[in-house]
Tab-separated table of C-alpha atoms in Angstrom:
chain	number	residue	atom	x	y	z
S	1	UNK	CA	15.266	14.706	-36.496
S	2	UNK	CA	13.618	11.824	-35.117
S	3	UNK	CA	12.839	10.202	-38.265
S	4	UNK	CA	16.917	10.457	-39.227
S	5	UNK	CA	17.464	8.867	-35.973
S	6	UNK	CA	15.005	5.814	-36.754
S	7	UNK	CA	16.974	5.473	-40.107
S	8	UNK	CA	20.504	5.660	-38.490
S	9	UNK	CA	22.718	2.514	-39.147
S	10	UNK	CA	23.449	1.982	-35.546
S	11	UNK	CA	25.395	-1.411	-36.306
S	12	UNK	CA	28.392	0.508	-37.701
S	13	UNK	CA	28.904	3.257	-35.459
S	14	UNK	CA	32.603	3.362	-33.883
S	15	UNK	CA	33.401	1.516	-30.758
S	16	UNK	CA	33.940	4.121	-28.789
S	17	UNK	CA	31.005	6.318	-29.270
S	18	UNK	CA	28.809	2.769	-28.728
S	19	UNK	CA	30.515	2.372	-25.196
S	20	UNK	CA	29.502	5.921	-24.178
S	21	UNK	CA	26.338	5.889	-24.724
S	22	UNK	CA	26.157	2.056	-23.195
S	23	UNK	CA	27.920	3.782	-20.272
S	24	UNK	CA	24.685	6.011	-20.138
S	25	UNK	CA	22.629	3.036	-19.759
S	26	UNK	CA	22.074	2.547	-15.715
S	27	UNK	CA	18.957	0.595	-15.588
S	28	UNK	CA	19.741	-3.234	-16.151
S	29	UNK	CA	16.778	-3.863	-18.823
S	30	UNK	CA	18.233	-1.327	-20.842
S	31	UNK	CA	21.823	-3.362	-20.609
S	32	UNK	CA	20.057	-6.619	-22.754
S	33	UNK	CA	17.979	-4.000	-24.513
S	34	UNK	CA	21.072	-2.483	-25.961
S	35	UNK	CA	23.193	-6.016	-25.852
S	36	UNK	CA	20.567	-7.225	-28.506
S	37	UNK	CA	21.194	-4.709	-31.320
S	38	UNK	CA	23.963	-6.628	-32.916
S	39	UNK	CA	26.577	-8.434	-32.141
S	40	UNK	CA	29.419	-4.934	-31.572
S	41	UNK	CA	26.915	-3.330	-29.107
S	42	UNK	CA	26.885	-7.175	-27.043
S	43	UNK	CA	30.658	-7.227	-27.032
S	44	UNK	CA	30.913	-3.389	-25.633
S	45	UNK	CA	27.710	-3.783	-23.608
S	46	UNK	CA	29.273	-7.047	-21.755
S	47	UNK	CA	32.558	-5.119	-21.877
S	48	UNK	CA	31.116	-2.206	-19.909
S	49	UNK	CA	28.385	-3.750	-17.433
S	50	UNK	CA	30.200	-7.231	-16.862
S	51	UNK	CA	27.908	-10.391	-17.829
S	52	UNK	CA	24.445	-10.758	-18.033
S	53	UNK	CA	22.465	-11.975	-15.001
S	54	UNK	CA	19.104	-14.094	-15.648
S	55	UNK	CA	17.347	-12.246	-12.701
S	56	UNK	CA	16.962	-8.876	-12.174
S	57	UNK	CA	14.202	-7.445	-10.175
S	58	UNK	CA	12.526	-3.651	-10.442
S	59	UNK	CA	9.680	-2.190	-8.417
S	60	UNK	CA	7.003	-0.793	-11.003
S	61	UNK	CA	5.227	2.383	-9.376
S	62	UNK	CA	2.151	3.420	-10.441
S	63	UNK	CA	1.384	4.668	-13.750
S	64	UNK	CA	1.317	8.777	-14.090
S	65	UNK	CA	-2.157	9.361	-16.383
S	66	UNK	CA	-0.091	13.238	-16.725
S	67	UNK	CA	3.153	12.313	-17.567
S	68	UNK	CA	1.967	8.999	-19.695
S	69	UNK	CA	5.141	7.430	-18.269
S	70	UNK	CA	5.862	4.316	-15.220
S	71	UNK	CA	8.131	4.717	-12.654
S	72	UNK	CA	10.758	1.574	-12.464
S	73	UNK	CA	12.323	1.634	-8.675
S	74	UNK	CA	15.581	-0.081	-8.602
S	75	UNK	CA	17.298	-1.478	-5.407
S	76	UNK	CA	20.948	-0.718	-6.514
S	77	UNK	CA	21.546	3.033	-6.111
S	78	UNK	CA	18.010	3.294	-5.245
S	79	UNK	CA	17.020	5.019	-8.222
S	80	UNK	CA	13.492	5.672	-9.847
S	81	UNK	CA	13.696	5.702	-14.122
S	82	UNK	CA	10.893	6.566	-15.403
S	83	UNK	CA	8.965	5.002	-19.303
S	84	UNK	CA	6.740	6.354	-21.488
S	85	UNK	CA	3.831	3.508	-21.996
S	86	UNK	CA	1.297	4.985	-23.138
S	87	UNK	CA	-0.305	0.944	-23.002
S	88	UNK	CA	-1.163	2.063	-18.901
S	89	UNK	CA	-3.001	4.841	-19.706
S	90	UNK	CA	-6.148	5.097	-17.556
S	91	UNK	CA	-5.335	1.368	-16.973
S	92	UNK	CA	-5.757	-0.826	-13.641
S	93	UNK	CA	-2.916	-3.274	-12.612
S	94	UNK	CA	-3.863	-6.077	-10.488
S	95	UNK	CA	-0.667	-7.762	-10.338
S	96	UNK	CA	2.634	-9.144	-12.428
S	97	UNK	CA	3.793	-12.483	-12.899
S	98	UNK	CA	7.047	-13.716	-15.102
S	99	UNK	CA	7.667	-10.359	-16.056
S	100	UNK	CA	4.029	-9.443	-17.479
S	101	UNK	CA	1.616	-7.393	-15.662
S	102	UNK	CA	-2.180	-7.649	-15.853
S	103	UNK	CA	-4.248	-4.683	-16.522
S	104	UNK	CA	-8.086	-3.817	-17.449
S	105	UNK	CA	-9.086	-0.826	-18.509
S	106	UNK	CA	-12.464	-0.311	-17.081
S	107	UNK	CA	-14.689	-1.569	-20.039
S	108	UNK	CA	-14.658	-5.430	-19.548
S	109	UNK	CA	-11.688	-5.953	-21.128
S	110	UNK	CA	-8.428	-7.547	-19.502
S	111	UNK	CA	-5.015	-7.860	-20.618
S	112	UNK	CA	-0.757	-8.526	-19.544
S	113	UNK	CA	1.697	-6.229	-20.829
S	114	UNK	CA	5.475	-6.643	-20.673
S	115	UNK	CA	6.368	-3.268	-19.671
S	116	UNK	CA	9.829	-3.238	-21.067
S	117	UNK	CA	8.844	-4.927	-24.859
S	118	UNK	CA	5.479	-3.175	-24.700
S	119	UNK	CA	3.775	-6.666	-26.175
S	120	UNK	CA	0.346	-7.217	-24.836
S	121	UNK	CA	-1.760	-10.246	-25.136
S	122	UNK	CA	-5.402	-9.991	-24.522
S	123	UNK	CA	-7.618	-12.331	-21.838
S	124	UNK	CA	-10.259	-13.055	-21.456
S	125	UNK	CA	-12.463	-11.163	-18.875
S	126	UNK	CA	-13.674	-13.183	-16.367
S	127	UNK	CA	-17.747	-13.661	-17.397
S	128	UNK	CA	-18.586	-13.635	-13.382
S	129	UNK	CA	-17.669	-10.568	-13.275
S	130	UNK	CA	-18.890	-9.079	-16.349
S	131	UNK	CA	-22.581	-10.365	-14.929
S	132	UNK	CA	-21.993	-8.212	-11.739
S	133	UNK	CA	-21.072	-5.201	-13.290
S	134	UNK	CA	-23.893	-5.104	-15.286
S	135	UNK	CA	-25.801	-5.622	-12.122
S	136	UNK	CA	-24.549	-2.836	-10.288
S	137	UNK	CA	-24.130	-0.715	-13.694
S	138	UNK	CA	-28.135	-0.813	-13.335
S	139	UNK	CA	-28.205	0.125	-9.591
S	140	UNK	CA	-25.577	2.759	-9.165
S	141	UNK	CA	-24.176	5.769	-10.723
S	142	UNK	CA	-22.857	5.758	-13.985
S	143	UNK	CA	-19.459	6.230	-12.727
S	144	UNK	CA	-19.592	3.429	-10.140
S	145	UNK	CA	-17.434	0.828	-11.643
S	146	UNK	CA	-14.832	3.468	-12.560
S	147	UNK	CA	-14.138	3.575	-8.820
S	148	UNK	CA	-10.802	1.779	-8.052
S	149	UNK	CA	-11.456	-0.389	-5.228
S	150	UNK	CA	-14.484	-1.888	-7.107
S	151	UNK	CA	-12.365	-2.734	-10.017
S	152	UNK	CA	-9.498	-3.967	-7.656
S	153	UNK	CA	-11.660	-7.061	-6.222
S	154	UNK	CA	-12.611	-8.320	-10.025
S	155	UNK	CA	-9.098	-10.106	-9.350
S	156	UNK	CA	-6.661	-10.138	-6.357
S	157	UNK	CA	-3.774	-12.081	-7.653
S	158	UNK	CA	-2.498	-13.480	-10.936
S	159	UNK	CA	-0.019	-16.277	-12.141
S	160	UNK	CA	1.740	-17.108	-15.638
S	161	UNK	CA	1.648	-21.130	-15.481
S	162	UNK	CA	4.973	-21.982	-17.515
S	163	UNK	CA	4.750	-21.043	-21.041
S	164	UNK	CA	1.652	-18.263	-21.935
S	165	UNK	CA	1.595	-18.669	-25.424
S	166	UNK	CA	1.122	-22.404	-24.920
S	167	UNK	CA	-2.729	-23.734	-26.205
S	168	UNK	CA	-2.148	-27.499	-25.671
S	169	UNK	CA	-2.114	-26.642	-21.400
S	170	UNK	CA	-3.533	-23.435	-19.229
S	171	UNK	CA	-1.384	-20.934	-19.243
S	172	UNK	CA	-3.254	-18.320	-16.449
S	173	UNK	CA	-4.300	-18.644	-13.118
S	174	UNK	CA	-6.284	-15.804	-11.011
S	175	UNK	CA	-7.687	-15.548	-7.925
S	176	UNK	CA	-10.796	-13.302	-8.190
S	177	UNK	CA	-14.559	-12.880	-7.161
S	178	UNK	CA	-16.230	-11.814	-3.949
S	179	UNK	CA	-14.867	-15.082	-2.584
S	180	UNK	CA	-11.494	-15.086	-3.735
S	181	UNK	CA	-12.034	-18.165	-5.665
S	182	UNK	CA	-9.150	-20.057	-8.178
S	183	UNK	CA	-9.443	-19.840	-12.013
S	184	UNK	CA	-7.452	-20.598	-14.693
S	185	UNK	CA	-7.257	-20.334	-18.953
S	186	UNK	CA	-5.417	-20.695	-21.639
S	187	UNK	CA	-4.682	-18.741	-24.725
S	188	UNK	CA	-7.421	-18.123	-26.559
S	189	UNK	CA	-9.955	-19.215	-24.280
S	190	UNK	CA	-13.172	-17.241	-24.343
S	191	UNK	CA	-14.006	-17.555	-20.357
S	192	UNK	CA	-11.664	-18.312	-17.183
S	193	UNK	CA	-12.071	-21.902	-15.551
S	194	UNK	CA	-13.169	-21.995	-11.961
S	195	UNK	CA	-10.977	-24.913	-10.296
S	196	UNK	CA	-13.603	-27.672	-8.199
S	197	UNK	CA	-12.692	-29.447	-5.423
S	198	UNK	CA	-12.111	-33.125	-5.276
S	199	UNK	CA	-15.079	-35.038	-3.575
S	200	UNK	CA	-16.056	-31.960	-0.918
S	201	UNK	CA	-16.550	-32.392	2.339
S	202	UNK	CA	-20.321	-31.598	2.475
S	203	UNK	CA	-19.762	-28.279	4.535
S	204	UNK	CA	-17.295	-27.304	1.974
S	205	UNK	CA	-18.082	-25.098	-1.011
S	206	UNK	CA	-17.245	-26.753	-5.279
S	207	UNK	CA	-15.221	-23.981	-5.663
S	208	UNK	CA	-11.832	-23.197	-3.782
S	209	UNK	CA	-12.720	-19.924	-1.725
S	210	UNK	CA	-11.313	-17.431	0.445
S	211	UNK	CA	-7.784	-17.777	-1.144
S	212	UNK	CA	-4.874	-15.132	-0.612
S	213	UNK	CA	-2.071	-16.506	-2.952
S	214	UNK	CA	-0.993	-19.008	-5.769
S	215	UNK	CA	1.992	-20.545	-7.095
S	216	UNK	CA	2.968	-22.732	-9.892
S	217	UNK	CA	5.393	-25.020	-8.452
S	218	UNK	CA	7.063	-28.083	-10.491
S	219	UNK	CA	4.070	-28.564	-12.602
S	220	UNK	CA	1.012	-28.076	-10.326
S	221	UNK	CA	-0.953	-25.520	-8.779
S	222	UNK	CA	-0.768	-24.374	-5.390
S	223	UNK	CA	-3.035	-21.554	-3.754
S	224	UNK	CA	-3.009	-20.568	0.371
S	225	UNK	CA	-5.979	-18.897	1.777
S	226	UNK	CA	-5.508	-17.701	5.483
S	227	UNK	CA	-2.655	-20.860	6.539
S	228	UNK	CA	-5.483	-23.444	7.915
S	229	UNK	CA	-5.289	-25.147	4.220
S	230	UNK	CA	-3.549	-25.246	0.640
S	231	UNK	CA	-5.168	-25.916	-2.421
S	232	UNK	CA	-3.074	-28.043	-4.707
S	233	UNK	CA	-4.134	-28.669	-8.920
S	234	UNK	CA	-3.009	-31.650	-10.710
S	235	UNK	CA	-3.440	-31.108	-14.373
S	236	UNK	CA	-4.661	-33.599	-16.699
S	237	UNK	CA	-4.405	-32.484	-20.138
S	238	UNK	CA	-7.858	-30.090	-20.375
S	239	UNK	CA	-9.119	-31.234	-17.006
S	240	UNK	CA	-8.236	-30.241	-13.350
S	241	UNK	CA	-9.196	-30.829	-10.629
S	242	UNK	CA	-8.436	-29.529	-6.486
S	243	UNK	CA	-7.546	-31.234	-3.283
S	244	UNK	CA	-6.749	-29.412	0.048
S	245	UNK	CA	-3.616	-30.342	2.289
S	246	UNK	CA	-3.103	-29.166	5.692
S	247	UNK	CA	-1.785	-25.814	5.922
S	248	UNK	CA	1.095	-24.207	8.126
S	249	UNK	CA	-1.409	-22.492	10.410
S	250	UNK	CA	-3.800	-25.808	10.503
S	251	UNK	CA	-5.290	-26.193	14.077
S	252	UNK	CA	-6.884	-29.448	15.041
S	253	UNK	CA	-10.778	-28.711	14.482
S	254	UNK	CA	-10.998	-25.945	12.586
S	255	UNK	CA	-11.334	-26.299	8.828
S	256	UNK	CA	-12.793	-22.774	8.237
S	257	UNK	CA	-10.262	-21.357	5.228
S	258	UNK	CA	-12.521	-17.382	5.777
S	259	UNK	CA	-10.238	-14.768	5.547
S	260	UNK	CA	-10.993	-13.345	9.207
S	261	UNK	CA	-7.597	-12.321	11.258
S	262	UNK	CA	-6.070	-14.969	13.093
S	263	UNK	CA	-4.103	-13.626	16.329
S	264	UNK	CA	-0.969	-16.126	16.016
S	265	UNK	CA	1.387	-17.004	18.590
S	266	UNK	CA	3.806	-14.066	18.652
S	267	UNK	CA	0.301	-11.611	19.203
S	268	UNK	CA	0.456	-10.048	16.109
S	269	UNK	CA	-2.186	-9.911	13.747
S	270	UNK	CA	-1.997	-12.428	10.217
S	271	UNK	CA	-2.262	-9.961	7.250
S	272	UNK	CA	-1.439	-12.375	4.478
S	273	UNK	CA	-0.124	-15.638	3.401
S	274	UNK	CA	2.530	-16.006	0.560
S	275	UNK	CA	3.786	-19.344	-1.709
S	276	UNK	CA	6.842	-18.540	-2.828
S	277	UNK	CA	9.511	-20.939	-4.940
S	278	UNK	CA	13.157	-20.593	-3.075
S	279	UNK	CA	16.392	-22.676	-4.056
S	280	UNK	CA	13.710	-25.414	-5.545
S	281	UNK	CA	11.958	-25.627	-2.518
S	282	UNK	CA	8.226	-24.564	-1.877
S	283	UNK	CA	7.619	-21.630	1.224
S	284	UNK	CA	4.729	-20.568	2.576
S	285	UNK	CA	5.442	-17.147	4.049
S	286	UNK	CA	3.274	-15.657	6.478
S	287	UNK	CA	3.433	-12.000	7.013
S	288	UNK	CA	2.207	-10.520	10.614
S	289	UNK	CA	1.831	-6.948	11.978
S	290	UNK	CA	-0.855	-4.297	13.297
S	291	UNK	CA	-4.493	-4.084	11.508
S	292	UNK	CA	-4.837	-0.466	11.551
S	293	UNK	CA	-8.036	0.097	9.874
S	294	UNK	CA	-9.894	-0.658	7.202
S	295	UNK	CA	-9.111	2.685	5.439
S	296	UNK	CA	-5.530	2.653	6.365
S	297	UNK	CA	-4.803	-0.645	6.374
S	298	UNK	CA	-1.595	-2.001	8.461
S	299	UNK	CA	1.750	-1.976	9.651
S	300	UNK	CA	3.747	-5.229	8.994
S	301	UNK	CA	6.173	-5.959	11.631
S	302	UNK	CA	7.582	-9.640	10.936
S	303	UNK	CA	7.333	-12.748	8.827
S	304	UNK	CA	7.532	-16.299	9.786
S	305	UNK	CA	9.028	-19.044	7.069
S	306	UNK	CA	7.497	-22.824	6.577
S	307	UNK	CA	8.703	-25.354	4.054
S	308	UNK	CA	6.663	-27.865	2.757
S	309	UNK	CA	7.299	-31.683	2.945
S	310	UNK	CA	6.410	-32.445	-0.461
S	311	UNK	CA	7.050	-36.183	0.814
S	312	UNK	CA	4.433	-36.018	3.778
S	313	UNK	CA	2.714	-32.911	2.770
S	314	UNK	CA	3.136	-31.270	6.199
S	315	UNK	CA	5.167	-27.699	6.634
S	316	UNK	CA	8.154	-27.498	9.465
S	317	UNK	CA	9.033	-23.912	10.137
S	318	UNK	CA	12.593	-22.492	8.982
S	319	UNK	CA	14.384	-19.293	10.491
S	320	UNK	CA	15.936	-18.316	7.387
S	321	UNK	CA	16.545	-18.101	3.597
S	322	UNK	CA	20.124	-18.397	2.909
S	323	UNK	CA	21.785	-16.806	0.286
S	324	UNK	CA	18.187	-16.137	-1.297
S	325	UNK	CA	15.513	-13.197	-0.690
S	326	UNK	CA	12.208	-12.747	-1.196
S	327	UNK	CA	10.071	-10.313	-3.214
S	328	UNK	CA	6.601	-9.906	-1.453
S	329	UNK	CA	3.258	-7.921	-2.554
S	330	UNK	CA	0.697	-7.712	-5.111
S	331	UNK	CA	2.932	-9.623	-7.672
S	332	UNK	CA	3.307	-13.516	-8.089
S	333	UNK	CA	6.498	-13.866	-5.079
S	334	UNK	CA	9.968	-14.529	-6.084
S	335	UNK	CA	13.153	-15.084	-4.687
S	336	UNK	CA	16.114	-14.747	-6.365
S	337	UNK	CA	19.603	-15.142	-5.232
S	338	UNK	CA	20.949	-11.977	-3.360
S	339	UNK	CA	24.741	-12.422	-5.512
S	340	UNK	CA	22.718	-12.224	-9.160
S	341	UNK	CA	21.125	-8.792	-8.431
S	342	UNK	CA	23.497	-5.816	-7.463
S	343	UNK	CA	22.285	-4.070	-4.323
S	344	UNK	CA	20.230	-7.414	-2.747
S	345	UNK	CA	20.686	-8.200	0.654
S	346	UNK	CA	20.693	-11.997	1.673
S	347	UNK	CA	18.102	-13.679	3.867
S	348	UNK	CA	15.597	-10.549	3.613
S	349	UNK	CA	12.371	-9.935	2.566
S	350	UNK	CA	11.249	-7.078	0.474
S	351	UNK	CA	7.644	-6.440	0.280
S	352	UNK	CA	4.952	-3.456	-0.404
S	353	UNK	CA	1.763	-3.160	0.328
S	354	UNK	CA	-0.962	-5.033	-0.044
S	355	UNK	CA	-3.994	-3.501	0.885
S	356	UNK	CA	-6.514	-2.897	-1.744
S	357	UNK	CA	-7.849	0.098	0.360
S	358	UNK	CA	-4.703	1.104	1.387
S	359	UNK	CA	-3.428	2.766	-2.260
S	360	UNK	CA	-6.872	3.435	-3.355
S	361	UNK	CA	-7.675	6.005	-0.729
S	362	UNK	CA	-3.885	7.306	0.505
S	363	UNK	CA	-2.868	10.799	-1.087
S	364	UNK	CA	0.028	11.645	-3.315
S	365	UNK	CA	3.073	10.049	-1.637
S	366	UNK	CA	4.423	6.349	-1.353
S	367	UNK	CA	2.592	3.522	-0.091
S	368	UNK	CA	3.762	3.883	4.057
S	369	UNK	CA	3.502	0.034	4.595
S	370	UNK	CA	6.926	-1.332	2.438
S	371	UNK	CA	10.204	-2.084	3.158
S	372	UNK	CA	12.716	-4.788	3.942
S	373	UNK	CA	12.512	-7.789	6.645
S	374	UNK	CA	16.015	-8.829	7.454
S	375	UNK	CA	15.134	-12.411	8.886
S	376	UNK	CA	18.670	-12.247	11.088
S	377	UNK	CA	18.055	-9.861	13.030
S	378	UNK	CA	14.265	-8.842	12.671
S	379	UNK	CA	14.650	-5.410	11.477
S	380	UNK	CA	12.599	-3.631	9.050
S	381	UNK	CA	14.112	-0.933	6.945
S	382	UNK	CA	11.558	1.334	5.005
S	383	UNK	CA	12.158	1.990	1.089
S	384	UNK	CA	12.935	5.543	0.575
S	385	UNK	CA	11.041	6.561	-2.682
S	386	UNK	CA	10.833	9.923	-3.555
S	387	UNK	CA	7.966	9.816	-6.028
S	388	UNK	CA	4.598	10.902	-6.021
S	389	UNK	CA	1.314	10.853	-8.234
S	390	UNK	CA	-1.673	12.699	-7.871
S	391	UNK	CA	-3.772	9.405	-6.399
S	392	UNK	CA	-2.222	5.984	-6.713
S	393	UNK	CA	-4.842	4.368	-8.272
S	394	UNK	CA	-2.745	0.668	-8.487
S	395	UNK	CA	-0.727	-0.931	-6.341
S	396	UNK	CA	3.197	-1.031	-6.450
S	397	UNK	CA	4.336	-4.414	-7.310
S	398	UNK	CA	7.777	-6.025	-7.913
S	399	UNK	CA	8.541	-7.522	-11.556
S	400	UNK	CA	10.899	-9.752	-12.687
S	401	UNK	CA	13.140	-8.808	-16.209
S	402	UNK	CA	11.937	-10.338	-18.932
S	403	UNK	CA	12.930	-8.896	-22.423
């Protein structure tokens, strides 16, 4: 039977039986999916779900080793679809960018999927890292590496700079190591390029360290560590090379970028910074809360907005996003405009957690610290996700369509 269906002519089947089964199809992906059979099923499938938006956001859940199948979370309706991709299995996401998501299967070998086209293009893995393992291969159990949270720090965040397939310019960034240090590559490259600083203050470390976020913003690279300073990349061709600008949480004297807690102005604890592209301007979004613990991680509370002065290269706080909203976590940020994707609310923040510990050790339910920040009035509504896995062994992250 399923080889007759594989066979099947689908071009020429009558209109009406194509908008049915397009009237099935609730999930936006599958909408282009089914648009870009031929040129009947576009008409009907325009016909049927109205025109087709360039954004359209879904929260990937983690991947079920059982069931061999990802959970897609969608805002309208709140509904949770589920794919078989059998390209996750036993797999280790450490973020999403552009619509790809980066995964490495536990034997030195790394990789970004599309999880809607199933294409996968190889990286390579990071030779730092590779040097380690063997390290602690030779001085701990066997199944050492094969422990989550270990695998998890290799790399904490990842970018697709413009066009991936490109070889004439990088086309990866990553923040990974013990340090949380800035690399890039390009395809084909057989090691990842740590980024150097531009003439160092002597107290200052070659490398850019203790970073929490990056963003490719109109041609160069910008990565945040914990506010005091951003990282910017100007790209020459093969070379590039690092400056720091002052960041939104800069205080006169203190140039230490570490990663230790901050306690900011409103009392709360800083959990993490975020760059984030909005309306063609460049935010750096700081998220605050409660530090639990190190096991359970925290409770976010509030975030507070800056916008950089590309001009002066200072940041001026703002109280709002407009029209836009956010998408916040282990993926590369985005906002999007609230009128292209059904169900969005304006001038919010969605965001999930980001605490490596956090899903490695929690039990079979939904990550506790997600939901959405309405900037207006300060309120945070929890997601409600009824889904569960034995252990969620990856983070949830948001990802953007792209078929």
């Amino acid at each position: 039977m399923d080889h007759c269906l594989r066979n099947r002519d689908w071009s020429n089947m009558p209109d009406d039986v194509i908008r049915l089964l397009v009237k099935k199809l609730r999930f936006y992906p599958y909408h282009r999916k089914a648009a870009g059979a031929c040129r009947d099923w576009y008409r009907i499938t325009k016909e049927v779900h109205g025109s087709f938006k360039q954004n359209s956001i879904f929260l990937l859940l983690p991947y079920n080793n059982m069931t061999k199948t990802c959970a897609f979370y969608e805002i309208d309706g709140s509904k949770t679809y589920e794919f078989n991709l059998p390209k996750f299995h036993d797999k280790l996401v450490h973020g999403s960018s552009n619509g790809w998501v980066c995964v490495d299967d536990g034997n030195l070998n790394l990789s970004i999927i599309n999880p809607l086209t199933g294409k996968e293009i190889e990286l390579p893995y990071p030779s730092y890292a590779a040097t380690e393992i063997e390290v602690l291969i030779r001085n701990q159990p066997a199944d050492f590496f094969r422990d989550p949270y270990i695998r998890l720090s290799i790399l904490t965040k990842f970018a697709v700079l413009g066009n991936p397939f490109s070889t004439t310019g990088f086309g990866f960034a990553a923040i990974m190591s013990s340090f949380n240090e800035l690399f890039v590559c390009r395809l084909g490259d057989k090691d990842w390029t740590p980024i150097k600083v531009r003439d160092p203050d002597p107290s200052y470390y070659g490398t850019c360290r203790f970073l929490q976020d990056l963003l490719y913003f109109k041609g160069k690279l910008f990565a945040i560590n914990s506010g005091q300073e951003v990282v910017i990349v100007d790209f020459d061709g093969s070379n590039c090379m690092a400056r720091y600008v002052r960041g939104p949480n800069y205080q006169l004297g203190d140039r230490d970028g570490s990663p230790s807690r901050i306690l900011s102005s409103t009392g709360l604890d800083d959990l993490r910074y975020y760059l984030v592209e909005s309306s063609g301007k460049l935010l750096a979004i700081r998220r605050l809360g409660e530090h639990i613990s190190d096991l359970e991680g925290a409770k976010t509370l509030c975030f507070e907005l800056f916008e950089f002065d590309e001009c002066n290269e200072t940041w001026n706080m703002i109280h709002g996003l407009g029209e836009q909203c956010v998408f916040l976590g282990q993926n590369a940020s985005v906002s999007v405009s609230a009128v292209d994707i059904p169900g969005c609310r304006p001038n919010c923040i969605y965001f999930t957690e980001d605490f490596n510990n956090g899903y490695c050790e929690c039990e079979s339910q939904f990550q506790n610290d997600n939901g959405v920040f309405c900037l207006e009035d300060g309120t945070v509504e929890m997601f409600n996700i009824s889904h569960s896995l034995s252990h969620w062994l990856s983070p949830s992250l948001w990802c953007q369509v792209n078929v």
